[in-house]
C-alpha cells in the first residue's frame, strides 16, 4: 500500500547514501497525502475502478486504498486483493456514481480509444448511472496507477480532483493525467 511505498523510498535512499534527500521526498509526499486524506466530505461518491474493459477486470491491489484515500467509496474490488475478471452485471448492481477507467499500462489517449471501441456503443453500459450522468473518467494508468511508486501520491491527487472537484479542483496536476469521457 501507500505506507509501504513511503517506507521503501526511505530504505532505498538510505542504501544509496541519499538519506537526507529521501527523507525530504517522503516528508513532501506525506504532506500531500495528509492534505487529501484529512479533508472531510458530506458525501463520498461510490466508485468503480476498472483495469480492463474487454473483458472487464476490477482494479485491485493498491487501487482500492487509493480510491478511499481520495475520498471515494470503493466498490467491487478489495484492498490488497489481485485484479479479477468481473461482469457488467456486477457494475450494474454496484450502481457507481463515478467510473474510473485505468487499463494497465495505458495513457489517457489510448484509454479513451479503447473505451470508444469497447463500450461507447454498448446499450447496457450506457444505462449505467455514472455513464448517464457523464461521470466516467480515463486516467493515465501507466504513469500513476499501474505500478506502486512515488507517483502513486499523484494518482491519489488525480482521483481526489475527480471525486471532489469543488475541494481539490485547484491542485496542480500533470497535464493529460485524466479526462472525462462519459
Short mmCIF file of C-alpha atoms in Angstrom, two decimals:
data_model
loop_
_atom_site.label_atom_id
_atom_site.label_comp_id
_atom_site.label_asym_id
_atom_site.label_seq_id
_atom_site.Cartn_x
_atom_site.Cartn_y
_atom_site.Cartn_z
CA UNK A 1 0.00 0.00 0.00
CA UNK A 2 0.84 3.66 0.17
CA UNK A 3 2.65 3.45 3.50
CA UNK A 4 4.89 0.68 2.15
CA UNK A 5 5.85 2.91 -0.79
CA UNK A 6 6.98 5.66 1.57
CA UNK A 7 8.97 3.18 3.68
CA UNK A 8 10.61 1.83 0.51
CA UNK A 9 11.67 5.32 -0.55
CA UNK A 10 13.32 5.85 2.83
CA UNK A 11 15.06 2.45 2.65
CA UNK A 12 16.33 2.95 -0.90
CA UNK A 13 17.57 6.48 -0.24
CA UNK A 14 19.47 5.20 2.80
CA UNK A 15 21.06 2.38 0.75
CA UNK A 16 22.29 4.79 -1.92
CA UNK A 17 23.61 7.33 0.55
CA UNK A 18 20.87 9.90 -0.10
CA UNK A 19 19.05 9.59 3.22
CA UNK A 20 18.51 13.35 3.66
CA UNK A 21 17.03 13.71 0.15
CA UNK A 22 14.90 10.61 0.65
CA UNK A 23 13.52 11.90 3.94
CA UNK A 24 12.71 15.26 2.33
CA UNK A 25 10.89 13.50 -0.52
CA UNK A 26 8.93 11.29 1.88
CA UNK A 27 8.03 14.32 4.01
CA UNK A 28 6.79 16.16 0.91
CA UNK A 29 4.76 13.17 -0.32
CA UNK A 30 3.38 12.54 3.18
CA UNK A 31 2.22 16.17 3.39
CA UNK A 32 0.40 15.85 0.04
CA UNK A 33 -1.24 12.62 1.16
CA UNK A 34 -2.23 14.09 4.53
CA UNK A 35 -3.74 17.15 2.80
CA UNK A 36 -6.05 14.91 0.75
CA UNK A 37 -6.84 12.34 3.45
CA UNK A 38 -7.63 14.92 6.14
CA UNK A 39 -10.46 16.55 4.18
CA UNK A 40 -13.93 15.56 5.27
CA UNK A 41 -16.78 15.27 2.82
CA UNK A 42 -20.51 15.43 3.17
CA UNK A 43 -20.76 12.61 0.64
CA UNK A 44 -18.23 10.12 -0.67
CA UNK A 45 -19.09 9.10 -4.24
CA UNK A 46 -19.47 5.38 -4.95
CA UNK A 47 -16.62 4.45 -7.30
CA UNK A 48 -15.82 1.53 -9.56
CA UNK A 49 -12.26 1.47 -10.89
CA UNK A 50 -11.84 -0.69 -13.98
CA UNK A 51 -8.45 -2.10 -15.00
CA UNK A 52 -9.59 -3.62 -18.29
CA UNK A 53 -12.71 -3.14 -20.42
CA UNK A 54 -12.90 -6.22 -22.67
CA UNK A 55 -13.33 -8.35 -20.67
CA UNK A 56 -13.97 -6.27 -17.57
CA UNK A 57 -11.37 -6.51 -14.78
CA UNK A 58 -11.52 -4.84 -11.40
CA UNK A 59 -8.67 -2.62 -10.26
CA UNK A 60 -7.26 -4.42 -7.25
CA UNK A 61 -4.02 -4.42 -5.24
CA UNK A 62 -3.35 -0.82 -4.05
CA UNK A 63 -6.07 0.89 -6.14
CA UNK A 64 -8.91 0.42 -3.59
CA UNK A 65 -6.73 2.13 -0.97
CA UNK A 66 -6.06 4.99 -3.41
CA UNK A 67 -9.80 5.42 -4.08
CA UNK A 68 -10.58 5.52 -0.35
CA UNK A 69 -7.69 7.93 0.39
CA UNK A 70 -9.00 10.26 -2.33
CA UNK A 71 -12.44 10.47 -0.72
CA UNK A 72 -14.30 7.82 -2.71
CA UNK A 73 -16.23 4.77 -1.57
CA UNK A 74 -14.50 1.91 -3.42
CA UNK A 75 -16.86 -0.72 -4.81
CA UNK A 76 -16.38 -4.30 -6.09
CA UNK A 77 -12.59 -4.65 -5.65
CA UNK A 78 -10.91 -5.23 -2.31
CA UNK A 79 -7.69 -3.71 -0.97
CA UNK A 80 -4.60 -5.90 -1.43
CA UNK A 81 -6.55 -8.46 -3.49
CA UNK A 82 -5.48 -9.01 -7.10
CA UNK A 83 -7.46 -7.65 -10.00
CA UNK A 84 -10.04 -10.11 -11.25
CA UNK A 85 -12.48 -10.61 -14.07
CA UNK A 86 -15.93 -9.17 -13.46
CA UNK A 87 -19.18 -9.00 -15.35
CA UNK A 88 -21.14 -5.94 -16.39
CA UNK A 89 -23.87 -7.22 -14.04
CA UNK A 90 -21.56 -6.54 -11.05
CA UNK A 91 -21.07 -2.96 -12.16
CA UNK A 92 -24.84 -2.55 -12.66
CA UNK A 93 -25.52 -3.92 -9.16
CA UNK A 94 -22.85 -1.68 -7.60
CA UNK A 95 -24.51 1.32 -9.29
CA UNK A 96 -21.46 3.63 -9.04
CA UNK A 97 -21.64 7.41 -9.10
CA UNK A 98 -18.24 7.53 -10.83
CA UNK A 99 -16.37 5.04 -13.01
CA UNK A 100 -12.61 5.41 -13.45
CA UNK A 101 -11.15 3.52 -16.40
CA UNK A 102 -7.47 2.69 -15.90
CA UNK A 103 -6.28 -0.08 -18.23
CA UNK A 104 -2.91 -1.36 -17.09
CA UNK A 105 -0.09 0.40 -18.95
CA UNK A 106 -2.32 2.78 -20.95
CA UNK A 107 -2.19 6.57 -21.08
CA UNK A 108 -5.34 8.72 -21.31
CA UNK A 109 -5.48 8.84 -25.12
CA UNK A 110 -5.21 5.07 -25.53
CA UNK A 111 -7.74 4.51 -22.73
CA UNK A 112 -10.26 6.82 -24.43
CA UNK A 113 -9.73 4.99 -27.75
CA UNK A 114 -10.24 1.58 -26.11
CA UNK A 115 -13.31 2.87 -24.29
CA UNK A 116 -14.86 4.13 -27.52
CA UNK A 117 -14.19 0.83 -29.30
CA UNK A 118 -15.34 -1.47 -26.49
CA UNK A 119 -18.05 0.40 -24.58
CA UNK A 120 -19.40 3.56 -26.19
CA UNK A 121 -21.92 1.65 -28.32
CA UNK A 122 -22.95 -0.85 -25.63
CA UNK A 123 -26.61 -0.19 -24.70
CA UNK A 124 -26.31 -1.93 -21.29
CA UNK A 125 -23.22 0.11 -20.43
CA UNK A 126 -24.97 3.30 -21.49
CA UNK A 127 -27.77 2.61 -18.97
CA UNK A 128 -25.35 2.83 -16.01
CA UNK A 129 -25.97 5.81 -13.71
CA UNK A 130 -22.35 7.04 -13.95
CA UNK A 131 -22.48 6.91 -17.76
CA UNK A 132 -25.86 8.68 -17.95
CA UNK A 133 -24.59 11.38 -15.59
CA UNK A 134 -21.37 11.90 -17.59
CA UNK A 135 -19.14 10.66 -14.75
CA UNK A 136 -16.76 8.27 -16.50
CA UNK A 137 -13.08 9.20 -16.45
CA UNK A 138 -9.95 7.94 -18.16
CA UNK A 139 -6.72 8.28 -16.19
CA UNK A 140 -3.08 7.86 -17.16
CA UNK A 141 -2.77 4.40 -15.64
CA UNK A 142 0.73 3.86 -16.98
CA UNK A 143 2.12 6.87 -15.10
CA UNK A 144 0.09 6.93 -11.88
CA UNK A 145 -1.80 3.69 -11.22
CA UNK A 146 -0.34 0.55 -12.84
CA UNK A 147 2.65 0.20 -10.53
CA UNK A 148 3.21 1.36 -6.96
CA UNK A 149 5.72 4.20 -6.88
CA UNK A 150 6.14 7.72 -5.58
CA UNK A 151 3.74 8.73 -8.39
CA UNK A 152 1.01 6.87 -6.50
CA UNK A 153 0.54 10.00 -4.38
CA UNK A 154 -0.10 11.99 -7.57
CA UNK A 155 -2.59 9.29 -8.54
CA UNK A 156 -4.44 9.88 -5.28
CA UNK A 157 -4.49 13.62 -6.02
CA UNK A 158 -5.89 12.88 -9.51
CA UNK A 159 -8.66 10.75 -8.02
CA UNK A 160 -9.41 13.40 -5.38
CA UNK A 161 -9.79 16.00 -8.15
CA UNK A 162 -12.21 13.70 -9.99
CA UNK A 163 -14.26 12.79 -6.89
CA UNK A 164 -14.33 16.24 -5.25
CA UNK A 165 -13.57 18.94 -7.86
CA UNK A 166 -15.09 21.59 -5.60
CA UNK A 167 -12.47 20.83 -2.92
CA UNK A 168 -9.45 19.75 -5.00
CA UNK A 169 -10.05 21.47 -8.33
CA UNK A 170 -7.07 23.77 -7.83
CA UNK A 171 -4.50 21.01 -7.24
CA UNK A 172 -1.59 21.30 -9.65
CA UNK A 173 -1.79 18.05 -11.63
CA UNK A 174 0.28 16.84 -14.57
CA UNK A 175 -1.11 17.66 -17.99
CA UNK A 176 -3.08 14.79 -19.58
CA UNK A 177 -3.31 12.87 -16.29
CA UNK A 178 -7.08 12.38 -16.63
CA UNK A 179 -10.04 13.21 -18.82
CA UNK A 180 -13.80 12.96 -18.55
CA UNK A 181 -15.02 10.55 -21.23
CA UNK A 182 -18.66 9.95 -20.49
#
